[in-house]
Amino acid sequence: EGGEGGGSVGVLLPVVREGERYAFCMCNPPFFESMEEAELNPGTNFGGTPEEMCCEGGEEAFVKQIYSDSLVLRDRVYWYTTMCGKKDTMKKLRRLLELRRVPAVRTT
């Protein structure tokens, strides 16, 4: 299922080394697909480089890629948490997790 979020090499796979284990992965994803999108809502544009704020497909694709990575890293990272800047993204991700029968999902 790799690449489900839009990337082919993953977000976590390139940095988690063989034999490493983590209690959790905490993510503040790039919220926007482009700097032009970021500039449309200056109230949520807190600043940062394009690499920090943008990725192809925006936050939804980035977090979906973390989900895909988690399928590979299943026994090496215990808990995943991420911030979502858009309610629509959160709804789509919750639906994905429900469809995949992820046993523990918490939102605030």
PDB file of C-alpha atoms in Angstrom:
ATOM      1  CA  GLU A   1       0.000   0.000   0.000  1.00  0.00           C
ATOM      2  CA  GLY A   2       2.994   2.302  -0.126  1.00  0.00           C
ATOM      3  CA  GLY A   3       2.391   5.514  -1.967  1.00  0.00           C
ATOM      4  CA  GLU A   4      -1.273   5.786  -0.990  1.00  0.00           C
ATOM      5  CA  GLY A   5      -0.675   9.338   0.219  1.00  0.00           C
ATOM      6  CA  GLY A   6       1.009  10.446  -2.973  1.00  0.00           C
ATOM      7  CA  GLY A   7       4.681   9.842  -2.218  1.00  0.00           C
ATOM      8  CA  SER A   8       6.621   6.793  -3.330  1.00  0.00           C
ATOM      9  CA  VAL A   9       9.479   6.735  -0.812  1.00  0.00           C
ATOM     10  CA  GLY A  10       7.466   7.630   2.237  1.00  0.00           C
ATOM     11  CA  VAL A  11       7.746  10.195   4.967  1.00  0.00           C
ATOM     12  CA  LEU A  12       9.045   7.990   7.768  1.00  0.00           C
ATOM     13  CA  LEU A  13      10.549   5.052   5.890  1.00  0.00           C
ATOM     14  CA  PRO A  14      13.652   6.966   4.748  1.00  0.00           C
ATOM     15  CA  VAL A  15      14.530   8.021   8.329  1.00  0.00           C
ATOM     16  CA  VAL A  16      13.577   5.086  10.553  1.00  0.00           C
ATOM     17  CA  ARG A  17      16.535   2.731  10.596  1.00  0.00           C
ATOM     18  CA  GLU A  18      16.404  -1.030  10.842  1.00  0.00           C
ATOM     19  CA  GLY A  19      16.131  -2.123  14.472  1.00  0.00           C
ATOM     20  CA  GLU A  20      14.903   1.250  15.774  1.00  0.00           C
ATOM     21  CA  ARG A  21      11.698   1.358  17.816  1.00  0.00           C
ATOM     22  CA  TYR A  22       9.698   4.399  18.883  1.00  0.00           C
ATOM     23  CA  ALA A  23       6.964   4.980  21.440  1.00  0.00           C
ATOM     24  CA  PHE A  24       5.283   7.544  19.192  1.00  0.00           C
ATOM     25  CA  CYS A  25       5.440   9.653  16.040  1.00  0.00           C
ATOM     26  CA  MET A  26       4.179  13.237  16.464  1.00  0.00           C
ATOM     27  CA  CYS A  27       3.537  15.263  13.316  1.00  0.00           C
ATOM     28  CA  ASN A  28       2.702  18.851  12.462  1.00  0.00           C
ATOM     29  CA  PRO A  29       2.330  18.303   8.702  1.00  0.00           C
ATOM     30  CA  PRO A  30       2.791  20.819   5.928  1.00  0.00           C
ATOM     31  CA  PHE A  31      -0.763  22.130   5.642  1.00  0.00           C
ATOM     32  CA  PHE A  32      -0.664  23.477   2.114  1.00  0.00           C
ATOM     33  CA  GLU A  33      -0.116  22.229  -1.414  1.00  0.00           C
ATOM     34  CA  SER A  34       1.573  25.479  -2.482  1.00  0.00           C
ATOM     35  CA  MET A  35       2.664  28.836  -1.090  1.00  0.00           C
ATOM     36  CA  GLU A  36      -0.135  30.383  -3.145  1.00  0.00           C
ATOM     37  CA  GLU A  37      -2.650  28.306  -1.177  1.00  0.00           C
ATOM     38  CA  ALA A  38      -0.975  29.336   2.095  1.00  0.00           C
ATOM     39  CA  GLU A  39      -1.305  33.006   1.157  1.00  0.00           C
ATOM     40  CA  LEU A  40      -5.079  32.650   0.600  1.00  0.00           C
ATOM     41  CA  ASN A  41      -5.643  32.452   4.352  1.00  0.00           C
ATOM     42  CA  PRO A  42      -3.088  34.629   6.146  1.00  0.00           C
ATOM     43  CA  GLY A  43      -4.765  33.843   9.496  1.00  0.00           C
ATOM     44  CA  THR A  44      -3.433  30.289   9.330  1.00  0.00           C
ATOM     45  CA  ASN A  45      -0.131  31.137   7.651  1.00  0.00           C
ATOM     46  CA  PHE A  46       2.279  31.222  10.596  1.00  0.00           C
ATOM     47  CA  GLY A  47       5.360  31.431   8.437  1.00  0.00           C
ATOM     48  CA  GLY A  48       7.976  28.974   7.431  1.00  0.00           C
ATOM     49  CA  THR A  49       9.860  27.826   4.392  1.00  0.00           C
ATOM     50  CA  PRO A  50       8.023  26.273   1.448  1.00  0.00           C
ATOM     51  CA  GLU A  51       9.553  22.907   2.471  1.00  0.00           C
ATOM     52  CA  GLU A  52       7.990  23.236   5.946  1.00  0.00           C
ATOM     53  CA  MET A  53       4.603  24.521   4.841  1.00  0.00           C
ATOM     54  CA  CYS A  54       3.912  22.779   1.526  1.00  0.00           C
ATOM     55  CA  CYS A  55       3.890  19.342  -0.046  1.00  0.00           C
ATOM     56  CA  GLU A  56       2.244  17.819  -3.077  1.00  0.00           C
ATOM     57  CA  GLY A  57      -1.319  17.041  -2.065  1.00  0.00           C
ATOM     58  CA  GLY A  58      -1.121  19.139   1.116  1.00  0.00           C
ATOM     59  CA  GLU A  59      -1.677  17.849   4.627  1.00  0.00           C
ATOM     60  CA  GLU A  60      -4.085  15.107   3.546  1.00  0.00           C
ATOM     61  CA  ALA A  61      -1.536  13.458   1.251  1.00  0.00           C
ATOM     62  CA  PHE A  62       1.262  13.886   3.809  1.00  0.00           C
ATOM     63  CA  VAL A  63      -0.700  12.228   6.618  1.00  0.00           C
ATOM     64  CA  LYS A  64      -1.954   9.470   4.300  1.00  0.00           C
ATOM     65  CA  GLN A  65       1.671   8.740   3.474  1.00  0.00           C
ATOM     66  CA  ILE A  66       2.461   8.443   7.182  1.00  0.00           C
ATOM     67  CA  TYR A  67      -0.439   5.988   7.410  1.00  0.00           C
ATOM     68  CA  SER A  68       1.042   3.974   4.524  1.00  0.00           C
ATOM     69  CA  ASP A  69       4.451   4.043   6.218  1.00  0.00           C
ATOM     70  CA  SER A  70       2.836   2.824   9.432  1.00  0.00           C
ATOM     71  CA  LEU A  71       1.765  -0.354   7.653  1.00  0.00           C
ATOM     72  CA  VAL A  72       5.440  -1.139   7.067  1.00  0.00           C
ATOM     73  CA  LEU A  73       6.576   0.101  10.486  1.00  0.00           C
ATOM     74  CA  ARG A  74       3.693  -1.578  12.272  1.00  0.00           C
ATOM     75  CA  ASP A  75       5.724  -3.163  15.097  1.00  0.00           C
ATOM     76  CA  ARG A  76       8.322  -0.382  15.323  1.00  0.00           C
ATOM     77  CA  VAL A  77       6.203   2.680  16.163  1.00  0.00           C
ATOM     78  CA  TYR A  78       3.569   2.256  18.870  1.00  0.00           C
ATOM     79  CA  TRP A  79       1.436   5.393  18.490  1.00  0.00           C
ATOM     80  CA  TYR A  80       0.952   8.012  15.750  1.00  0.00           C
ATOM     81  CA  THR A  81      -0.414  11.495  16.315  1.00  0.00           C
ATOM     82  CA  THR A  82      -0.832  14.411  13.927  1.00  0.00           C
ATOM     83  CA  MET A  83      -2.343  17.850  13.813  1.00  0.00           C
ATOM     84  CA  CYS A  84      -4.824  18.628  11.034  1.00  0.00           C
ATOM     85  CA  GLY A  85      -5.416  22.218  10.013  1.00  0.00           C
ATOM     86  CA  LYS A  86      -8.538  21.532   7.965  1.00  0.00           C
ATOM     87  CA  LYS A  87     -11.732  19.890   9.231  1.00  0.00           C
ATOM     88  CA  ASP A  88     -12.284  18.332   5.811  1.00  0.00           C
ATOM     89  CA  THR A  89      -8.903  16.588   6.046  1.00  0.00           C
ATOM     90  CA  MET A  90      -9.795  15.243   9.472  1.00  0.00           C
ATOM     91  CA  LYS A  91     -13.088  13.828   8.193  1.00  0.00           C
ATOM     92  CA  LYS A  92     -11.373  12.081   5.283  1.00  0.00           C
ATOM     93  CA  LEU A  93      -8.633  10.649   7.487  1.00  0.00           C
ATOM     94  CA  ARG A  94     -11.118   9.401  10.095  1.00  0.00           C
ATOM     95  CA  ARG A  95     -13.032   7.658   7.315  1.00  0.00           C
ATOM     96  CA  LEU A  96      -9.821   6.035   6.021  1.00  0.00           C
ATOM     97  CA  LEU A  97      -8.961   4.773   9.509  1.00  0.00           C
ATOM     98  CA  GLU A  98     -12.504   3.465  10.023  1.00  0.00           C
ATOM     99  CA  LEU A  99     -12.463   1.651   6.668  1.00  0.00           C
ATOM    100  CA  ARG A 100      -9.096   0.091   7.542  1.00  0.00           C
ATOM    101  CA  ARG A 101     -10.416  -0.902  10.980  1.00  0.00           C
ATOM    102  CA  VAL A 102      -7.684   0.861  12.925  1.00  0.00           C
ATOM    103  CA  PRO A 103      -8.493  -0.267  16.496  1.00  0.00           C
ATOM    104  CA  ALA A 104      -7.697   2.928  18.440  1.00  0.00           C
ATOM    105  CA  VAL A 105      -8.415   6.408  17.108  1.00  0.00           C
ATOM    106  CA  ARG A 106      -8.668   9.488  19.329  1.00  0.00           C
ATOM    107  CA  THR A 107      -9.438  13.067  18.307  1.00  0.00           C
ATOM    108  CA  THR A 108      -9.696  16.306  20.203  1.00  0.00           C
TER     109      THR A 108
END
